[in-house]
mmCIF file of C-alpha atoms and ligand atoms in Angstrom:
data_model
loop_
_atom_site.group_PDB
_atom_site.id
_atom_site.type_symbol
_atom_site.label_atom_id
_atom_site.label_comp_id
_atom_site.label_asym_id
_atom_site.label_seq_id
_atom_site.Cartn_x
_atom_site.Cartn_y
_atom_site.Cartn_z
ATOM 1 C CA UNK A 1 138.689 130.850 170.615
ATOM 2 C CA UNK A 2 135.914 132.607 169.278
ATOM 3 C CA UNK A 3 133.458 133.521 172.191
ATOM 4 C CA UNK A 4 129.827 134.063 171.250
ATOM 5 C CA UNK A 5 128.271 137.547 171.992
ATOM 6 C CA UNK A 6 124.811 139.196 171.969
ATOM 7 C CA UNK A 7 122.480 137.398 170.002
ATOM 8 C CA UNK A 8 124.686 137.682 166.855
ATOM 9 C CA UNK A 9 125.898 134.584 165.366
ATOM 10 C CA UNK A 10 129.902 133.878 164.601
ATOM 11 C CA UNK A 11 130.485 134.122 161.132
ATOM 12 C CA UNK A 12 131.301 131.044 159.404
ATOM 13 C CA UNK A 13 132.649 129.281 156.402
ATOM 14 C CA UNK A 14 132.335 125.931 154.895
ATOM 15 C CA UNK A 15 135.463 125.119 153.126
ATOM 16 C CA UNK A 16 134.743 121.945 151.052
ATOM 17 C CA UNK A 17 135.588 119.221 148.155
ATOM 18 C CA UNK A 18 132.259 116.845 147.213
ATOM 19 C CA UNK A 19 129.091 116.117 148.351
ATOM 20 C CA UNK A 20 128.053 118.366 150.941
ATOM 21 C CA UNK A 21 126.221 116.737 152.780
ATOM 22 C CA UNK A 22 127.873 118.350 155.705
ATOM 23 C CA UNK A 23 127.810 121.642 154.238
ATOM 24 C CA UNK A 24 123.474 121.064 154.026
ATOM 25 C CA UNK A 25 122.801 120.016 157.391
ATOM 26 C CA UNK A 26 125.531 122.454 159.163
ATOM 27 C CA UNK A 27 123.220 125.044 157.055
ATOM 28 C CA UNK A 28 120.554 123.789 158.177
ATOM 29 C CA UNK A 29 122.079 124.013 161.695
ATOM 30 C CA UNK A 30 122.853 127.091 161.932
ATOM 31 C CA UNK A 31 118.870 128.916 160.685
ATOM 32 C CA UNK A 32 118.303 127.078 164.213
ATOM 33 C CA UNK A 33 116.992 129.885 166.258
ATOM 34 C CA UNK A 34 120.441 128.731 169.266
ATOM 35 C CA UNK A 35 122.867 127.327 166.884
ATOM 36 C CA UNK A 36 125.721 129.169 168.131
ATOM 37 C CA UNK A 37 127.034 129.746 163.884
ATOM 38 C CA UNK A 38 125.623 131.288 160.880
ATOM 39 C CA UNK A 39 127.146 130.171 156.879
ATOM 40 C CA UNK A 40 128.122 133.132 155.862
ATOM 41 C CA UNK A 41 130.353 131.575 152.981
ATOM 42 C CA UNK A 42 130.884 127.634 150.697
ATOM 43 C CA UNK A 43 134.722 127.646 149.802
ATOM 44 C CA UNK A 44 136.052 124.939 147.531
ATOM 45 C CA UNK A 45 139.168 123.696 146.062
ATOM 46 C CA UNK A 46 137.029 122.169 143.279
ATOM 47 C CA UNK A 47 133.972 123.943 141.090
ATOM 48 C CA UNK A 48 133.367 119.582 140.992
ATOM 49 C CA UNK A 49 131.839 120.023 144.156
ATOM 50 C CA UNK A 50 128.038 118.665 144.159
ATOM 51 C CA UNK A 51 128.228 120.157 147.312
ATOM 52 C CA UNK A 52 128.394 124.142 145.841
ATOM 53 C CA UNK A 53 124.760 123.387 144.879
ATOM 54 C CA UNK A 54 123.810 124.905 147.966
ATOM 55 C CA UNK A 55 125.513 128.459 147.218
ATOM 56 C CA UNK A 56 122.129 128.158 144.992
ATOM 57 C CA UNK A 57 120.203 126.652 147.260
ATOM 58 C CA UNK A 58 120.512 128.062 149.913
ATOM 59 C CA UNK A 59 121.581 131.684 149.119
ATOM 60 C CA UNK A 60 125.320 131.614 150.660
ATOM 61 C CA UNK A 61 128.091 132.858 148.579
ATOM 62 C CA UNK A 62 130.561 130.608 147.207
ATOM 63 C CA UNK A 63 134.380 130.995 146.099
ATOM 64 C CA UNK A 64 136.003 128.167 143.975
ATOM 65 C CA UNK A 65 140.109 128.212 143.768
ATOM 66 C CA UNK A 66 142.104 125.784 142.831
ATOM 67 C CA UNK A 67 145.017 124.458 144.946
ATOM 68 C CA UNK A 68 147.542 123.715 142.487
ATOM 69 C CA UNK A 69 149.409 126.460 143.482
ATOM 70 C CA UNK A 70 148.302 126.752 147.371
ATOM 71 C CA UNK A 71 150.302 129.867 148.434
ATOM 72 C CA UNK A 72 148.421 131.723 145.823
ATOM 73 C CA UNK A 73 144.978 129.443 146.646
ATOM 74 C CA UNK A 74 145.575 130.084 150.537
ATOM 75 C CA UNK A 75 145.560 134.426 149.650
ATOM 76 C CA UNK A 76 142.530 134.544 147.292
ATOM 77 C CA UNK A 77 140.727 132.867 150.194
ATOM 78 C CA UNK A 78 142.090 134.036 152.809
ATOM 79 C CA UNK A 79 140.774 138.025 150.666
ATOM 80 C CA UNK A 80 137.646 136.824 151.217
ATOM 81 C CA UNK A 81 137.744 134.920 154.666
ATOM 82 C CA UNK A 82 138.250 138.697 155.296
ATOM 83 C CA UNK A 83 136.087 140.794 153.020
ATOM 84 C CA UNK A 84 133.119 138.511 154.346
ATOM 85 C CA UNK A 85 134.194 139.167 158.008
ATOM 86 C CA UNK A 86 134.343 135.564 158.202
ATOM 87 C CA UNK A 87 135.298 134.284 162.392
ATOM 88 C CA UNK A 88 134.867 130.813 162.184
ATOM 89 C CA UNK A 89 136.009 127.698 159.564
ATOM 90 C CA UNK A 90 134.255 123.883 159.460
ATOM 91 C CA UNK A 91 136.302 121.970 157.213
ATOM 92 C CA UNK A 92 133.680 119.443 155.877
ATOM 93 C CA UNK A 93 135.204 116.241 153.151
ATOM 94 C CA UNK A 94 138.076 119.201 152.079
ATOM 95 C CA UNK A 95 140.366 117.121 150.922
ATOM 96 C CA UNK A 96 143.679 119.566 151.017
ATOM 97 C CA UNK A 97 145.904 120.520 153.557
ATOM 98 C CA UNK A 98 146.148 123.762 154.816
ATOM 99 C CA UNK A 99 149.553 125.091 155.474
ATOM 100 C CA UNK A 100 150.526 126.411 158.613
ATOM 101 C CA UNK A 101 150.763 129.646 157.749
ATOM 102 C CA UNK A 102 147.049 129.573 157.461
ATOM 103 C CA UNK A 103 145.542 127.468 160.521
ATOM 104 C CA UNK A 104 148.143 130.006 162.424
ATOM 105 C CA UNK A 105 145.973 133.462 160.576
ATOM 106 C CA UNK A 106 142.889 131.258 161.646
ATOM 107 C CA UNK A 107 144.208 129.755 165.008
ATOM 108 C CA UNK A 108 141.986 128.195 167.435
ATOM 109 C CA UNK A 109 138.589 128.797 165.113
ATOM 110 C CA UNK A 110 138.905 125.768 162.034
ATOM 111 C CA UNK A 111 137.585 122.270 162.666
ATOM 112 C CA UNK A 112 136.797 119.229 160.756
ATOM 113 C CA UNK A 113 135.280 115.791 160.743
ATOM 114 C CA UNK A 114 136.798 112.888 160.328
ATOM 115 C CA UNK A 115 135.316 109.414 159.539
ATOM 116 C CA UNK A 116 137.217 107.663 161.735
ATOM 117 C CA UNK A 117 136.977 107.095 166.337
ATOM 118 C CA UNK A 118 140.643 109.114 165.833
ATOM 119 C CA UNK A 119 143.534 109.090 166.557
ATOM 120 C CA UNK A 120 142.612 105.471 164.638
ATOM 121 C CA UNK A 121 143.252 105.940 161.555
ATOM 122 C CA UNK A 122 144.184 109.295 160.272
ATOM 123 C CA UNK A 123 144.151 110.388 156.288
ATOM 124 C CA UNK A 124 141.534 108.168 154.241
ATOM 125 C CA UNK A 125 140.382 105.899 153.779
ATOM 126 C CA UNK A 126 139.437 104.449 157.424
ATOM 127 C CA UNK A 127 136.252 101.920 156.816
ATOM 128 C CA UNK A 128 138.343 100.361 155.176
ATOM 129 C CA UNK A 129 140.533 100.020 157.301
ATOM 130 C CA UNK A 130 138.360 100.191 160.846
ATOM 131 C CA UNK A 131 136.993 96.623 158.629
ATOM 132 C CA UNK A 132 140.554 94.940 157.443
ATOM 133 C CA UNK A 133 141.236 95.002 160.991
ATOM 134 C CA UNK A 134 138.927 93.912 162.220
ATOM 135 C CA UNK A 135 137.040 96.794 164.997
ATOM 136 C CA UNK A 136 133.753 95.771 166.096
ATOM 137 C CA UNK A 137 133.248 99.985 166.022
ATOM 138 C CA UNK A 138 133.802 102.780 164.184
ATOM 139 C CA UNK A 139 132.404 105.954 164.204
ATOM 140 C CA UNK A 140 133.442 110.027 164.013
ATOM 141 C CA UNK A 141 135.419 112.860 165.019
ATOM 142 C CA UNK A 142 135.372 116.894 164.789
ATOM 143 C CA UNK A 143 138.415 118.415 166.287
ATOM 144 C CA UNK A 144 140.390 121.642 166.210
ATOM 145 C CA UNK A 145 142.258 121.644 162.868
ATOM 146 C CA UNK A 146 146.103 121.970 163.120
ATOM 147 C CA UNK A 147 149.231 122.005 161.202
ATOM 148 C CA UNK A 148 149.545 117.968 162.216
ATOM 149 C CA UNK A 149 147.353 116.131 159.977
ATOM 150 C CA UNK A 150 144.063 114.938 161.605
ATOM 151 C CA UNK A 151 145.877 116.389 165.773
ATOM 152 C CA UNK A 152 144.063 118.121 166.642
ATOM 153 C CA UNK A 153 142.294 118.787 170.313
ATOM 154 C CA UNK A 154 139.462 116.133 170.056
ATOM 155 C CA UNK A 155 136.099 117.969 170.489
ATOM 156 C CA UNK A 156 133.897 115.540 170.100
ATOM 157 C CA UNK A 157 133.037 111.189 168.768
ATOM 158 C CA UNK A 158 130.209 109.956 168.079
ATOM 159 C CA UNK A 159 130.544 105.559 167.665
ATOM 160 C CA UNK A 160 129.259 102.913 165.195
ATOM 161 C CA UNK A 161 129.217 99.096 165.765
ATOM 162 C CA UNK A 162 130.432 97.076 163.073
ATOM 163 C CA UNK A 163 128.325 94.375 162.016
ATOM 164 C CA UNK A 164 129.604 91.311 159.898
ATOM 165 C CA UNK A 165 127.928 92.582 157.405
ATOM 166 C CA UNK A 166 128.991 95.412 156.972
ATOM 167 C CA UNK A 167 131.643 96.915 153.884
ATOM 168 C CA UNK A 168 133.749 100.375 153.265
ATOM 169 C CA UNK A 169 130.339 101.618 151.926
ATOM 170 C CA UNK A 170 127.900 100.347 154.286
ATOM 171 C CA UNK A 171 130.151 101.394 156.993
ATOM 172 C CA UNK A 172 130.463 105.192 155.306
ATOM 173 C CA UNK A 173 126.633 105.442 154.832
ATOM 174 C CA UNK A 174 126.169 105.192 158.936
ATOM 175 C CA UNK A 175 129.191 107.066 159.552
ATOM 176 C CA UNK A 176 127.706 109.849 157.941
ATOM 177 C CA UNK A 177 124.408 109.404 159.650
ATOM 178 C CA UNK A 178 126.373 110.142 162.662
ATOM 179 C CA UNK A 179 128.392 112.606 161.532
ATOM 180 C CA UNK A 180 125.362 114.943 161.350
ATOM 181 C CA UNK A 181 124.821 114.968 164.275
ATOM 182 C CA UNK A 182 127.694 115.128 166.331
ATOM 183 C CA UNK A 183 129.280 118.080 163.955
ATOM 184 C CA UNK A 184 126.487 120.175 165.471
ATOM 185 C CA UNK A 185 126.700 119.128 168.936
ATOM 186 C CA UNK A 186 130.132 119.557 168.650
ATOM 187 C CA UNK A 187 129.533 123.481 167.581
ATOM 188 C CA UNK A 188 127.667 123.790 170.458
ATOM 189 C CA UNK A 189 129.846 122.748 172.751
ATOM 190 C CA UNK A 190 132.307 124.651 171.421
ATOM 191 C CA UNK A 191 130.624 127.994 171.880
ATOM 192 C CA UNK A 192 128.596 127.511 175.172
HETATM 193 C C1 GRF K 201 132.747 112.403 155.551
HETATM 194 O O1 GRF K 201 132.375 110.994 155.815
HETATM 195 C C2 GRF K 201 133.784 113.703 156.662
HETATM 196 O O2 GRF K 201 134.286 112.910 157.329
HETATM 197 C C3 GRF K 201 134.500 113.630 154.978
HETATM 198 O O3 GRF K 201 134.386 112.553 154.385
HETATM 199 C C4 GRF K 201 132.258 113.012 153.837
HETATM 200 C C5 GRF K 201 132.538 113.969 153.604
HETATM 201 O O4 GRF K 201 131.531 113.962 153.647
HETATM 202 N N1 GRF K 201 135.727 114.216 155.917
HETATM 203 P P1 GRF K 201 130.002 114.889 152.529
HETATM 204 O O5 GRF K 201 131.118 116.304 151.805
HETATM 205 O O6 GRF K 201 129.483 116.285 153.159
HETATM 206 O O7 GRF K 201 129.123 114.442 151.951
#
């Protein structure tokens, strides 16, 4: 794992596919004096990702490459990551699966936020599943990324109560609010 050396922040890329609320939150966190990371690159597999607007807003470089041919896309990204001297990657609502080869190149330096209390509910529709199963608690997890989907070592989790009145949409909102607290805490935990 990369260690925080001196006062230099670790150059970080955030990978997104959608709204980017976690990205925005991580950028704000990165600007705090004792944050271990700086956000230096935003990557998306689609130019439709709303979160790309934060590139202009916060003056952060962005790079978009479709994953139609993932090998080509990953080679391009790796070039950009090397060029920008990126040492750490945060996946935040990134809807593509990275190859074994890519993960190996950034071994132990890629983390993801997932909207469930892993190991429960890997993959999609976590909130629907939690409600269908009549769970009493839901939550979110930050974990290291390995070749096996949503299965890497857990760094930190936060729970929320599921109330009778909750539906997948209300639950997603509640969990997202916790995600915004969890991601910075997990990053601090990694580098402290
Ligand atoms: C979050 O719920 C995250 O856990 C999941 O995708 C959603 C992304 O939200 N992987 P945002 O784009 O950060 O707003």
